[in-house]
Amino acid sequence: MANKGKAFFVLIAIAAVVFGLVYAGITLTSNLGKTDSQVNVEDAGKRLDKLYKNINVNNVEPVKGQIDLDPVAVGDSLPDISKFPISVENTTDSFVEIFSSTEKSGTGIDGWLNEVAEAFNKSNTQVSGKPVSVKIRNIASGTAADYIRSGKYVPDAFTPSNELWGEMVKAEGIPTELVTKRIVGNVTGIVTRKAKYDELVEKYGSINVKTVTDAIADNELSMGYTDPFASSTGLNFLVTSLRTFDHTNLLGDTAVQGFERFQANVPFIASTTIQMRDAAKTGMLDSFVLEYQTYVNAADLKSGYVFTPFGVRHDSPLYALGDLPQEKRDIIKAFADFVAQDKNQKLGTEKGFNGLEEYQSELEAVDGGTLVSAQRLWKEKKDGSKPIAAVFVADVSGSMDGEPLNRLKESLLQGQKYLGRDNSIGFVSYSSDVSINLPIAKYDTNQQSMFVGAINSLQASGGTATFDGIVVAMKMLQDEVALNPDVKPVIFVLSDGETNEGHSLKDIRGLIETYKIPIYTIGYTANIEALKSISSINEAASINADTDDVVYKIGNLLNVQM
């Protein structure tokens, strides 16, 4: 009897061992042939489902709103010009106001033109027997061109980074006189990691926009560039790349097909140069575009990257605008002569300008009409064969009541005009709970009407569960990706940044990293640092949208990303 009992326990032990081996085999083989990323995504899916089930999600019956089919009027969204600071005040009654690009009318190494203008204002320069001066307004070239072309505000003179903006202003019918092609020397270029640069040179023999676009099209180079609607470097890169595909017709079928093939493998288009630099620091990009004056002043770039110039030079031409009286034209000419003096050019050299003087523009003159058409082409083709699926996540907590929510609604109602029709969108709102106001669907006229209706129906109350709202958006997007694997998921969070309920960033950071969904954040009277911490995970932009320029900023963001 004792032997039988002993045998029984031996059988049990053997069975346990066999079961353990079988279980281990199943566990091991269940992941056999799967990549780490596949396993991680599966784990992330389980985690996402678990978090989603812990959230109180309301499905709201969509309501239609009245849509406006009129085209976007950029001038309507531009804030009052006072939003952009005067960096040098005039000191006399006889003066001209000059819009200046930010790399030369900012502070520190970017303040060259300010120093020269202040010296001019102290020089007692006279025109028609009267002392004269200049007023400098610090404003990015693309934004400045929007003010001028829309007629919202036209200064006396304009010095953008390059001549492309001057051609676009001229094409709009604004009287435009080129006073000088150059007030200080600069070029733009492709900045490439040294190791990748050597690798490309070995294969292609040299580095230029043609070899770079070929390498990108063949998926051999990870490169980012900036918004060609706002960035001088981005616009320059766009038209230069189109030219590499067909130098006789930038908008012809050959150029368009080449651009589509190249663009399909571009992983990153930045809204700003700062956003692009931050992405480069993470190692996400092998290469990106930048002006030489910025490059030469950045020690971290000079040591590990190679600069290759391209396109038109960025010599800051100076234009007189509008039907100016002769006195103002003479002041602009006097200022151009003053800027050209050796001492002022030497100051520019000290601040990183006037480098690479041997480089000549490789791009012939492009008329303004062609540039505008190239921008439209970019908007239509930038997503290639991968349409975007985006979920807008709106904070409707009690802290958003009043002006913040009103501005959120206004900015979305205006910004939705920039959403591409080939894309799909959904809409979520959150306070203590989360509501799905609009499931993801193609952005046709019907979806647009329901999107507008969802925005108009928003009301503020309750706590702030921001990360619950993001979880719901991620769940919606992962379900959409399962149905349409080619879509590119994106999230836009509009909030004041104060989270006081629900899950935390710590709870969902791993999901955001695994799914690699860029989360763009727009803050309204916001804790902008809290929002930046969300966007920085996947190198998305974070906008501090105050009450003056939120509509314009969101319009630009959606124009680039959607």
Coordinates of C-alpha atoms in Angstrom, one line a residue:
M1 CA 0.0 0.0 0.0
A2 CA 2.9 2.3 0.9
N3 CA 4.5 1.5 -2.5
K4 CA 1.3 2.4 -4.3
G5 CA 1.1 5.7 -2.5
K6 CA 4.7 6.5 -3.4
A7 CA 4.1 5.6 -7.0
F8 CA 1.1 7.9 -7.1
F9 CA 3.1 10.9 -5.9
V10 CA 5.8 10.1 -8.4
L11 CA 3.2 10.1 -11.2
I12 CA 1.9 13.5 -9.9
A13 CA 5.5 14.9 -9.9
I14 CA 6.1 13.6 -13.4
A15 CA 2.8 15.1 -14.6
A16 CA 3.7 18.4 -13.0
V17 CA 7.1 18.4 -14.7
V18 CA 5.5 17.5 -18.0
F19 CA 2.9 20.2 -17.6
G20 CA 5.6 22.7 -16.7
L21 CA 7.6 21.8 -19.8
V22 CA 4.5 21.9 -22.0
Y23 CA 3.5 25.3 -20.6
A24 CA 7.0 26.7 -21.0
G25 CA 7.1 25.4 -24.5
I26 CA 3.8 27.1 -25.3
T27 CA 4.9 30.3 -23.7
L28 CA 8.2 30.3 -25.6
T29 CA 6.8 29.2 -29.0
S30 CA 3.9 31.7 -28.8
N31 CA 6.5 34.5 -29.4
L32 CA 8.6 32.4 -31.8
G33 CA 9.1 34.3 -35.0
K34 CA 7.8 37.6 -33.6
T35 CA 10.0 40.7 -33.4
D36 CA 10.4 42.5 -30.1
S37 CA 8.2 45.3 -31.4
Q38 CA 5.4 42.9 -32.2
V39 CA 5.6 41.4 -28.7
N40 CA 5.6 44.9 -27.3
V41 CA 2.7 46.0 -29.3
E42 CA 0.7 43.0 -28.2
D43 CA 1.6 43.8 -24.6
A44 CA 0.7 47.4 -25.2
G45 CA -2.7 46.4 -26.7
K46 CA -3.5 44.4 -23.5
R47 CA -2.4 47.4 -21.4
L48 CA -4.5 49.8 -23.5
D49 CA -7.6 47.6 -23.2
K50 CA -7.2 47.4 -19.4
L51 CA -6.8 51.2 -19.0
Y52 CA -9.7 51.8 -21.4
K53 CA -12.0 49.5 -19.4
N54 CA -11.3 51.6 -16.2
I55 CA -12.5 54.8 -17.8
N56 CA -16.1 55.9 -17.9
V57 CA -16.6 56.5 -21.6
N58 CA -19.8 58.1 -23.0
N59 CA -20.8 57.8 -26.6
V60 CA -22.4 61.1 -27.6
E61 CA -25.0 61.1 -30.4
P62 CA -23.4 63.2 -33.2
V63 CA -25.2 66.5 -34.1
K64 CA -24.7 68.4 -37.3
G65 CA -23.5 72.0 -37.4
Q66 CA -23.6 74.6 -40.1
I67 CA -20.3 74.5 -42.1
D68 CA -18.6 77.3 -44.0
L69 CA -17.3 76.2 -47.4
D70 CA -15.5 79.4 -48.1
P71 CA -11.8 79.0 -48.6
V72 CA -9.4 79.8 -45.8
A73 CA -8.7 83.6 -45.5
V74 CA -5.3 83.8 -43.8
G75 CA -5.8 87.5 -43.0
D76 CA -8.8 86.7 -40.9
S77 CA -6.8 84.5 -38.5
L78 CA -3.8 86.8 -38.1
P79 CA -3.6 88.5 -34.7
D80 CA -3.1 92.2 -34.4
I81 CA 0.4 93.2 -35.5
S82 CA 1.3 94.3 -32.0
K83 CA 1.6 90.6 -31.2
F84 CA 5.0 90.8 -32.9
P85 CA 7.5 93.0 -30.9
I86 CA 9.3 96.1 -32.1
S87 CA 12.9 95.2 -31.6
V88 CA 14.2 98.7 -32.4
E89 CA 12.1 101.8 -32.0
N90 CA 12.3 104.8 -34.3
T91 CA 13.9 107.9 -32.8
T92 CA 12.6 110.5 -35.2
D93 CA 9.3 111.5 -36.8
S94 CA 10.7 110.7 -40.3
F95 CA 11.2 106.9 -40.3
V96 CA 10.4 103.6 -42.0
E97 CA 9.1 100.4 -40.4
I98 CA 10.9 97.3 -41.6
F99 CA 9.7 93.7 -41.1
S100 CA 12.8 91.6 -40.4
S101 CA 13.3 87.8 -40.2
T102 CA 14.0 86.5 -36.7
E103 CA 17.6 85.2 -37.3
K104 CA 18.8 88.8 -37.5
S105 CA 16.3 90.8 -35.3
G106 CA 16.2 88.7 -32.2
T107 CA 18.7 88.7 -29.3
G108 CA 22.3 87.7 -28.8
I109 CA 23.8 86.1 -31.9
D110 CA 20.5 86.7 -33.7
G111 CA 20.4 90.4 -33.0
W112 CA 22.7 91.7 -35.7
L113 CA 20.2 93.9 -37.5
N114 CA 19.0 95.4 -34.3
E115 CA 22.5 96.6 -33.4
V116 CA 23.0 98.0 -36.8
A117 CA 19.6 99.8 -36.8
E118 CA 20.3 101.3 -33.4
A119 CA 23.7 102.6 -34.7
F120 CA 21.9 104.0 -37.7
N121 CA 19.3 105.8 -35.5
K122 CA 22.2 107.4 -33.6
S123 CA 24.1 108.4 -36.7
N124 CA 22.2 111.6 -37.4
T125 CA 21.6 110.4 -41.0
Q126 CA 19.5 113.0 -42.8
V127 CA 17.1 112.8 -45.8
S128 CA 15.7 116.0 -47.3
G129 CA 17.4 118.0 -44.6
K130 CA 15.6 116.0 -41.7
P131 CA 17.1 113.4 -39.3
V132 CA 15.7 109.9 -40.1
S133 CA 15.5 106.6 -38.3
V134 CA 14.2 103.0 -38.7
K135 CA 11.8 100.9 -36.7
I136 CA 12.5 97.1 -36.8
R137 CA 9.7 94.5 -36.2
N138 CA 10.9 91.0 -35.4
I139 CA 8.7 88.6 -37.4
A140 CA 9.3 85.3 -39.2
S141 CA 9.5 85.5 -43.0
G142 CA 6.5 83.3 -43.7
T143 CA 4.3 85.1 -41.2
A144 CA 5.4 88.5 -42.4
A145 CA 4.5 87.5 -46.0
D146 CA 1.1 86.4 -44.8
Y147 CA 0.5 89.9 -43.3
I148 CA 1.7 91.6 -46.4
R149 CA 0.0 89.4 -49.0
S150 CA -3.3 89.5 -47.2
G151 CA -3.2 93.2 -46.8
K152 CA -3.7 92.9 -43.0
Y153 CA -0.6 95.0 -42.4
V154 CA 1.9 96.3 -44.9
P155 CA 5.1 97.9 -43.5
D156 CA 7.3 100.3 -45.5
A157 CA 10.0 97.6 -46.1
F158 CA 10.6 93.9 -45.7
T159 CA 13.8 91.9 -45.3
P160 CA 13.0 88.2 -45.3
S161 CA 15.6 85.5 -45.2
N162 CA 15.5 84.9 -48.9
E163 CA 14.1 86.3 -52.2
L164 CA 11.4 83.6 -52.5
W165 CA 9.1 85.5 -50.1
G166 CA 9.6 88.7 -52.1
E167 CA 8.5 87.0 -55.3
M168 CA 5.4 85.7 -53.5
V169 CA 4.5 89.2 -52.3
K170 CA 5.1 90.6 -55.7
A171 CA 2.8 87.9 -57.2
E172 CA 0.0 89.1 -55.0
G173 CA 0.0 92.5 -56.7
I174 CA 1.7 94.4 -53.8
P175 CA 4.0 97.1 -55.2
T176 CA 7.5 95.6 -54.5
E177 CA 10.8 97.3 -55.2
L178 CA 14.1 95.4 -54.6
V179 CA 16.3 97.9 -52.9
T180 CA 19.2 95.5 -52.5
K181 CA 19.7 91.8 -53.0
R182 CA 21.7 91.5 -49.9
I183 CA 22.1 93.1 -46.5
V184 CA 24.1 90.2 -44.9
G185 CA 25.3 86.9 -46.3
N186 CA 23.9 83.5 -45.3
V187 CA 23.0 80.2 -46.9
T188 CA 20.8 77.3 -46.0
G189 CA 21.8 73.7 -46.1
I190 CA 21.4 70.0 -45.2
V191 CA 23.0 69.1 -41.9
T192 CA 24.0 65.4 -41.9
R193 CA 25.6 63.2 -39.2
K194 CA 29.3 62.7 -40.0
A195 CA 29.0 58.9 -40.2
K196 CA 26.0 59.0 -42.5
Y197 CA 27.5 61.7 -44.6
D198 CA 30.6 59.5 -45.2
E199 CA 28.4 56.6 -46.1
L200 CA 26.4 58.6 -48.6
V201 CA 29.5 60.1 -50.2
E202 CA 31.0 56.6 -50.6
K203 CA 27.9 55.5 -52.4
Y204 CA 26.8 58.6 -54.4
G205 CA 30.1 60.4 -54.8
S206 CA 28.8 63.6 -53.4
I207 CA 26.1 65.1 -51.3
N208 CA 23.5 67.5 -52.7
V209 CA 19.8 67.8 -52.8
K210 CA 19.6 65.3 -55.7
T211 CA 21.6 62.6 -53.9
V212 CA 19.7 63.3 -50.7
T213 CA 16.3 62.9 -52.3
D214 CA 17.5 59.7 -54.0
A215 CA 18.7 58.3 -50.7
I216 CA 15.5 59.2 -49.0
A217 CA 13.4 57.7 -51.8
D218 CA 15.4 54.5 -51.4
N219 CA 14.9 54.6 -47.7
E220 CA 18.6 55.0 -47.0
L221 CA 18.4 58.3 -45.1
S222 CA 16.1 59.6 -42.4
M223 CA 15.6 63.3 -42.9
G224 CA 13.4 66.1 -41.7
Y225 CA 12.6 69.5 -43.0
T226 CA 10.4 72.5 -42.0
D227 CA 7.0 73.8 -43.1
P228 CA 7.4 75.5 -46.5
F229 CA 4.4 77.7 -45.7
A230 CA 6.2 79.3 -42.8
S231 CA 9.9 78.5 -43.0
S232 CA 12.3 80.1 -45.5
T233 CA 14.5 77.0 -45.3
G234 CA 11.5 74.7 -45.8
L235 CA 10.2 76.7 -48.9
N236 CA 13.8 76.7 -50.3
F237 CA 14.1 72.9 -49.8
L238 CA 10.7 72.3 -51.4
V239 CA 11.4 74.1 -54.7
T240 CA 15.0 72.8 -54.8
S241 CA 13.8 69.2 -54.5
L242 CA 11.1 69.7 -57.1
R243 CA 13.8 71.1 -59.4
T244 CA 16.0 68.0 -59.0
F245 CA 13.2 65.9 -60.5
D246 CA 12.5 68.2 -63.4
H247 CA 14.5 71.4 -63.8
T248 CA 12.4 72.5 -66.7
N249 CA 9.0 72.2 -65.0
L250 CA 8.8 72.3 -61.2
L251 CA 5.1 71.4 -61.3
G252 CA 5.1 68.9 -64.2
D253 CA 4.2 65.2 -63.9
T254 CA 7.9 64.1 -63.6
A255 CA 8.5 66.4 -60.7
V256 CA 5.3 65.5 -59.0
Q257 CA 5.9 61.8 -59.3
G258 CA 9.5 62.2 -58.0
F259 CA 8.3 64.3 -55.1
E260 CA 5.7 61.7 -54.1
R261 CA 8.3 58.9 -54.1
F262 CA 10.7 60.9 -52.1
Q263 CA 8.0 62.3 -49.7
A264 CA 6.7 58.8 -48.9
N265 CA 9.9 58.1 -46.9
V266 CA 10.2 61.5 -45.1
P267 CA 9.5 60.7 -41.5
F268 CA 9.3 64.1 -40.1
I269 CA 8.1 67.6 -41.1
A270 CA 8.6 70.1 -38.3
S271 CA 6.4 73.1 -37.7
T272 CA 9.4 75.0 -36.4
T273 CA 13.2 74.8 -36.5
I274 CA 13.3 74.3 -32.8
Q275 CA 11.0 71.3 -33.0
M276 CA 13.3 69.8 -35.7
R277 CA 16.4 70.4 -33.7
D278 CA 14.8 68.7 -30.7
A279 CA 14.0 65.7 -32.9
A280 CA 17.6 65.6 -34.1
K281 CA 19.0 65.5 -30.6
T282 CA 17.1 62.3 -29.9
G283 CA 18.8 60.6 -32.8
M284 CA 15.6 60.3 -34.7
L285 CA 17.1 62.0 -37.8
D286 CA 20.2 61.4 -39.8
S287 CA 19.8 64.7 -41.5
F288 CA 17.8 68.0 -41.4
V289 CA 17.8 71.5 -42.9
L290 CA 19.2 74.6 -41.2
E291 CA 20.7 78.0 -41.9
Y292 CA 24.5 78.2 -41.8
Q293 CA 24.4 81.1 -39.3
T294 CA 22.6 78.8 -36.8
Y295 CA 24.8 75.9 -37.6
V296 CA 28.1 77.7 -37.1
N297 CA 27.0 79.0 -33.7
A298 CA 26.0 75.5 -32.4
A299 CA 29.0 73.7 -31.0
D300 CA 27.1 70.4 -30.8
L301 CA 26.4 70.5 -34.5
K302 CA 29.8 71.6 -35.8
S303 CA 31.5 68.7 -34.1
G304 CA 29.3 65.9 -35.3
Y305 CA 27.6 67.0 -38.5
V306 CA 28.5 68.2 -42.0
F307 CA 26.8 71.2 -43.6
T308 CA 25.9 71.0 -47.3
P309 CA 24.5 74.2 -48.8
F310 CA 21.6 74.1 -51.3
G311 CA 19.1 76.2 -53.2
V312 CA 18.9 80.0 -53.2
R313 CA 21.2 82.0 -50.9
H314 CA 19.7 83.5 -47.8
D315 CA 21.2 86.9 -48.1
S316 CA 18.3 88.9 -46.6
P317 CA 17.2 91.0 -49.6
L318 CA 15.6 94.4 -48.7
Y319 CA 12.3 95.4 -50.4
A320 CA 10.4 98.7 -50.3
L321 CA 6.6 98.0 -50.3
G322 CA 3.6 99.8 -51.4
D323 CA 3.2 103.3 -53.0
L324 CA 5.7 105.0 -50.7
P325 CA 6.5 108.7 -50.9
Q326 CA 10.0 109.5 -52.1
E327 CA 11.2 110.4 -48.7
K328 CA 10.5 107.0 -47.3
R329 CA 12.2 105.4 -50.3
D330 CA 15.3 107.5 -49.7
I331 CA 15.3 106.5 -46.0
I332 CA 15.3 102.8 -47.0
K333 CA 18.1 103.4 -49.5
A334 CA 20.1 105.3 -46.9
F335 CA 19.7 102.4 -44.4
A336 CA 20.7 99.9 -47.1
D337 CA 23.9 101.9 -47.7
F338 CA 24.6 102.1 -43.9
V339 CA 24.1 98.4 -43.4
A340 CA 26.7 97.7 -46.2
Q341 CA 29.5 99.6 -44.4
D342 CA 32.5 97.4 -43.5
K343 CA 32.1 97.8 -39.7
N344 CA 28.5 96.5 -39.9
Q345 CA 29.4 93.6 -42.2
K346 CA 32.2 92.7 -39.8
L347 CA 29.7 92.6 -37.0
G348 CA 27.6 90.3 -39.1
T349 CA 30.6 88.0 -39.6
E350 CA 31.2 87.9 -35.8
K351 CA 27.6 86.7 -35.4
G352 CA 27.9 83.9 -37.9
F353 CA 26.8 85.6 -41.1
N354 CA 28.8 86.1 -44.3
G355 CA 30.1 82.5 -44.2
L356 CA 30.4 80.2 -47.3
E357 CA 30.7 83.3 -49.6
E358 CA 31.9 81.0 -52.4
Y359 CA 28.5 79.3 -52.6
Q360 CA 26.4 80.5 -55.5
S361 CA 22.6 80.0 -55.7
E362 CA 22.0 76.7 -57.6
L363 CA 18.3 77.6 -58.2
E364 CA 17.4 80.1 -60.9
A365 CA 14.7 82.7 -60.1
V366 CA 11.3 81.2 -59.4
D367 CA 8.3 83.4 -59.9
G368 CA 5.8 83.9 -57.1
G369 CA 2.9 82.2 -58.8
T370 CA 5.0 79.0 -59.2
L371 CA 6.0 79.2 -55.5
V372 CA 2.4 79.4 -54.4
S373 CA 1.5 76.5 -56.6
A374 CA 4.4 74.5 -55.2
Q375 CA 3.1 75.1 -51.7
R376 CA -0.3 73.8 -52.8
L377 CA 1.3 70.8 -54.3
W378 CA 3.1 70.1 -51.1
K379 CA -0.1 70.3 -49.1
E380 CA -1.8 67.8 -51.4
K381 CA 1.1 65.3 -51.8
K382 CA 3.0 65.6 -48.5
D383 CA 1.3 62.5 -46.9
G384 CA 2.0 60.3 -50.0
S385 CA 0.0 57.1 -49.9
K386 CA -0.5 57.3 -46.1
P387 CA -3.6 59.3 -45.2
I388 CA -3.8 60.6 -41.6
A389 CA -6.2 59.5 -39.0
A390 CA -6.4 62.2 -36.2
V391 CA -8.4 62.4 -33.0
F392 CA -8.9 65.8 -31.4
V393 CA -9.0 65.7 -27.6
A394 CA -10.7 68.7 -26.1
D395 CA -10.5 69.7 -22.4
V396 CA -14.0 70.7 -21.2
S397 CA -13.2 70.7 -17.5
G398 CA -14.4 73.5 -15.2
S399 CA -11.1 75.3 -15.5
M400 CA -11.7 75.8 -19.2
D401 CA -14.9 77.7 -18.6
G402 CA -15.3 81.1 -20.2
E403 CA -12.6 82.6 -22.4
P404 CA -10.3 79.4 -22.7
L405 CA -13.2 77.3 -24.0
N406 CA -14.4 80.1 -26.3
R407 CA -11.0 80.4 -27.8
L408 CA -10.7 76.6 -28.2
K409 CA -14.0 76.5 -30.1
E410 CA -13.0 79.5 -32.3
S411 CA -9.6 78.0 -33.1
L412 CA -11.0 74.6 -34.0
L413 CA -13.8 76.1 -36.1
Q414 CA -11.3 78.1 -38.1
G415 CA -8.6 75.5 -38.1
Q416 CA -10.8 72.7 -39.4
K417 CA -10.7 74.4 -42.8
Y418 CA -7.1 73.2 -43.1
L419 CA -8.0 69.5 -42.7
G420 CA -7.3 67.5 -45.8
R421 CA -10.3 65.7 -47.3
D422 CA -8.3 62.4 -47.8
N423 CA -7.8 62.2 -44.0
S424 CA -10.0 60.8 -41.3
I425 CA -10.8 62.5 -38.0
G426 CA -12.5 61.8 -34.7
F427 CA -13.3 64.0 -31.7
V428 CA -13.2 63.4 -28.0
S429 CA -13.9 65.7 -25.0
Y430 CA -13.1 65.1 -21.4
S431 CA -13.6 66.4 -17.9
S432 CA -13.9 63.9 -15.1
D433 CA -15.2 61.4 -17.7
V434 CA -14.5 61.0 -21.4
S435 CA -17.0 61.5 -24.2
I436 CA -16.6 60.2 -27.8
N437 CA -18.3 63.1 -29.6
L438 CA -17.4 61.9 -33.1
P439 CA -16.1 58.4 -34.1
I440 CA -13.3 58.4 -36.7
A441 CA -14.4 58.7 -40.3
K442 CA -13.3 60.2 -43.6
Y443 CA -13.4 64.0 -43.4
D444 CA -16.1 64.5 -46.1
T445 CA -18.8 67.2 -45.9
N446 CA -20.9 65.0 -43.6
Q447 CA -18.1 64.4 -41.1
Q448 CA -17.1 68.1 -41.3
S449 CA -20.7 69.1 -40.4
M450 CA -20.7 66.7 -37.4
F451 CA -17.2 67.9 -36.3
V452 CA -18.5 71.5 -36.3
G453 CA -21.6 70.4 -34.4
A454 CA -19.5 68.6 -31.8
I455 CA -17.4 71.7 -31.3
N456 CA -20.4 74.0 -30.9
S457 CA -22.0 71.7 -28.3
L458 CA -19.0 71.7 -25.9
Q459 CA -19.7 72.9 -22.3
A460 CA -17.3 73.2 -19.4
S461 CA -17.6 71.5 -16.0
G462 CA -16.0 69.0 -13.7
G463 CA -12.5 67.8 -13.2
T464 CA -9.6 67.3 -15.6
A465 CA -8.7 63.7 -16.7
T466 CA -6.4 64.6 -19.6
F467 CA -4.6 61.2 -19.8
D468 CA -8.0 59.3 -19.8
G469 CA -8.9 61.4 -22.8
I470 CA -5.6 60.4 -24.5
V471 CA -6.2 56.7 -23.7
V472 CA -9.6 56.8 -25.4
A473 CA -8.1 58.6 -28.4
M474 CA -5.3 55.9 -28.6
K475 CA -7.9 53.2 -28.4
M476 CA -9.9 54.7 -31.2
L477 CA -6.8 55.1 -33.4
Q478 CA -5.5 51.6 -32.8
D479 CA -9.0 50.2 -33.8
E480 CA -8.7 52.4 -36.9
V481 CA -5.2 51.1 -37.7
A482 CA -6.5 47.6 -37.4
L483 CA -9.0 48.3 -40.1
N484 CA -6.7 50.5 -42.3
P485 CA -3.1 49.6 -41.6
D486 CA -1.8 52.3 -44.0
V487 CA -3.1 55.3 -42.0
K488 CA -0.8 57.5 -39.9
P489 CA -2.3 58.1 -36.4
V490 CA -2.1 61.6 -34.8
I491 CA -3.5 63.1 -31.7
F492 CA -4.2 66.8 -31.0
V493 CA -4.8 67.7 -27.3
L494 CA -6.3 71.1 -26.5
S495 CA -6.2 71.9 -22.8
D496 CA -5.1 74.2 -20.0
G497 CA -2.6 71.5 -19.0
E498 CA -3.9 71.0 -15.4
T499 CA -4.6 67.3 -14.8
N500 CA -6.3 66.4 -11.4
E501 CA -8.2 63.2 -12.1
G502 CA -7.8 59.8 -13.7
H503 CA -4.6 58.3 -15.0
S504 CA -1.2 59.9 -15.0
L505 CA 1.4 60.4 -17.7
K506 CA 3.4 57.7 -15.9
D507 CA 0.5 55.3 -16.5
I508 CA 0.5 55.8 -20.3
R509 CA 4.0 56.9 -21.2
G510 CA 4.9 53.4 -22.3
L511 CA 1.9 53.2 -24.6
I512 CA 2.7 56.5 -26.2
E513 CA 6.3 55.3 -26.8
T514 CA 5.3 51.9 -28.1
Y515 CA 2.6 53.1 -30.6
K516 CA 4.8 56.1 -31.6
I517 CA 1.7 58.3 -32.0
P518 CA 2.7 62.0 -32.1
I519 CA 0.6 64.0 -29.7
Y520 CA 0.4 67.7 -30.5
T521 CA -0.6 69.9 -27.6
I522 CA -2.2 73.3 -27.6
G523 CA -2.4 75.2 -24.4
Y524 CA -5.1 77.8 -23.4
T525 CA -3.9 79.9 -20.5
A526 CA -2.0 76.8 -19.8
N527 CA 0.6 74.9 -17.8
I528 CA 2.6 74.7 -20.9
E529 CA 5.4 72.6 -19.3
A530 CA 2.9 69.8 -18.5
L531 CA 1.7 69.8 -22.2
K532 CA 5.3 69.9 -23.5
S533 CA 6.1 66.8 -21.5
I534 CA 3.4 64.9 -23.4
S535 CA 4.4 66.2 -26.9
S536 CA 8.1 65.6 -26.3
I537 CA 7.7 61.8 -26.1
N538 CA 7.3 61.5 -29.9
E539 CA 8.8 64.8 -31.0
A540 CA 5.5 66.6 -31.6
A541 CA 5.1 70.3 -31.2
S542 CA 3.5 72.1 -28.2
I543 CA 1.9 75.5 -28.8
N544 CA 1.4 78.0 -26.1
A545 CA -1.7 79.5 -27.7
D546 CA -2.6 82.7 -25.9
T547 CA -5.8 84.6 -26.7
D548 CA -4.2 86.7 -29.4
D549 CA -2.8 84.3 -31.9
V550 CA -4.2 80.8 -31.2
V551 CA -6.3 80.7 -34.4
Y552 CA -3.3 81.5 -36.6
K553 CA -1.0 79.1 -34.8
I554 CA -3.5 76.2 -34.9
G555 CA -4.1 76.9 -38.6
N556 CA -0.4 76.7 -39.3
L557 CA -0.1 73.5 -37.2
L558 CA -3.0 71.7 -39.0
N559 CA -1.8 72.9 -42.4
V560 CA 1.5 71.1 -41.8
Q561 CA 0.3 68.0 -40.0
M562 CA -3.1 67.4 -41.7

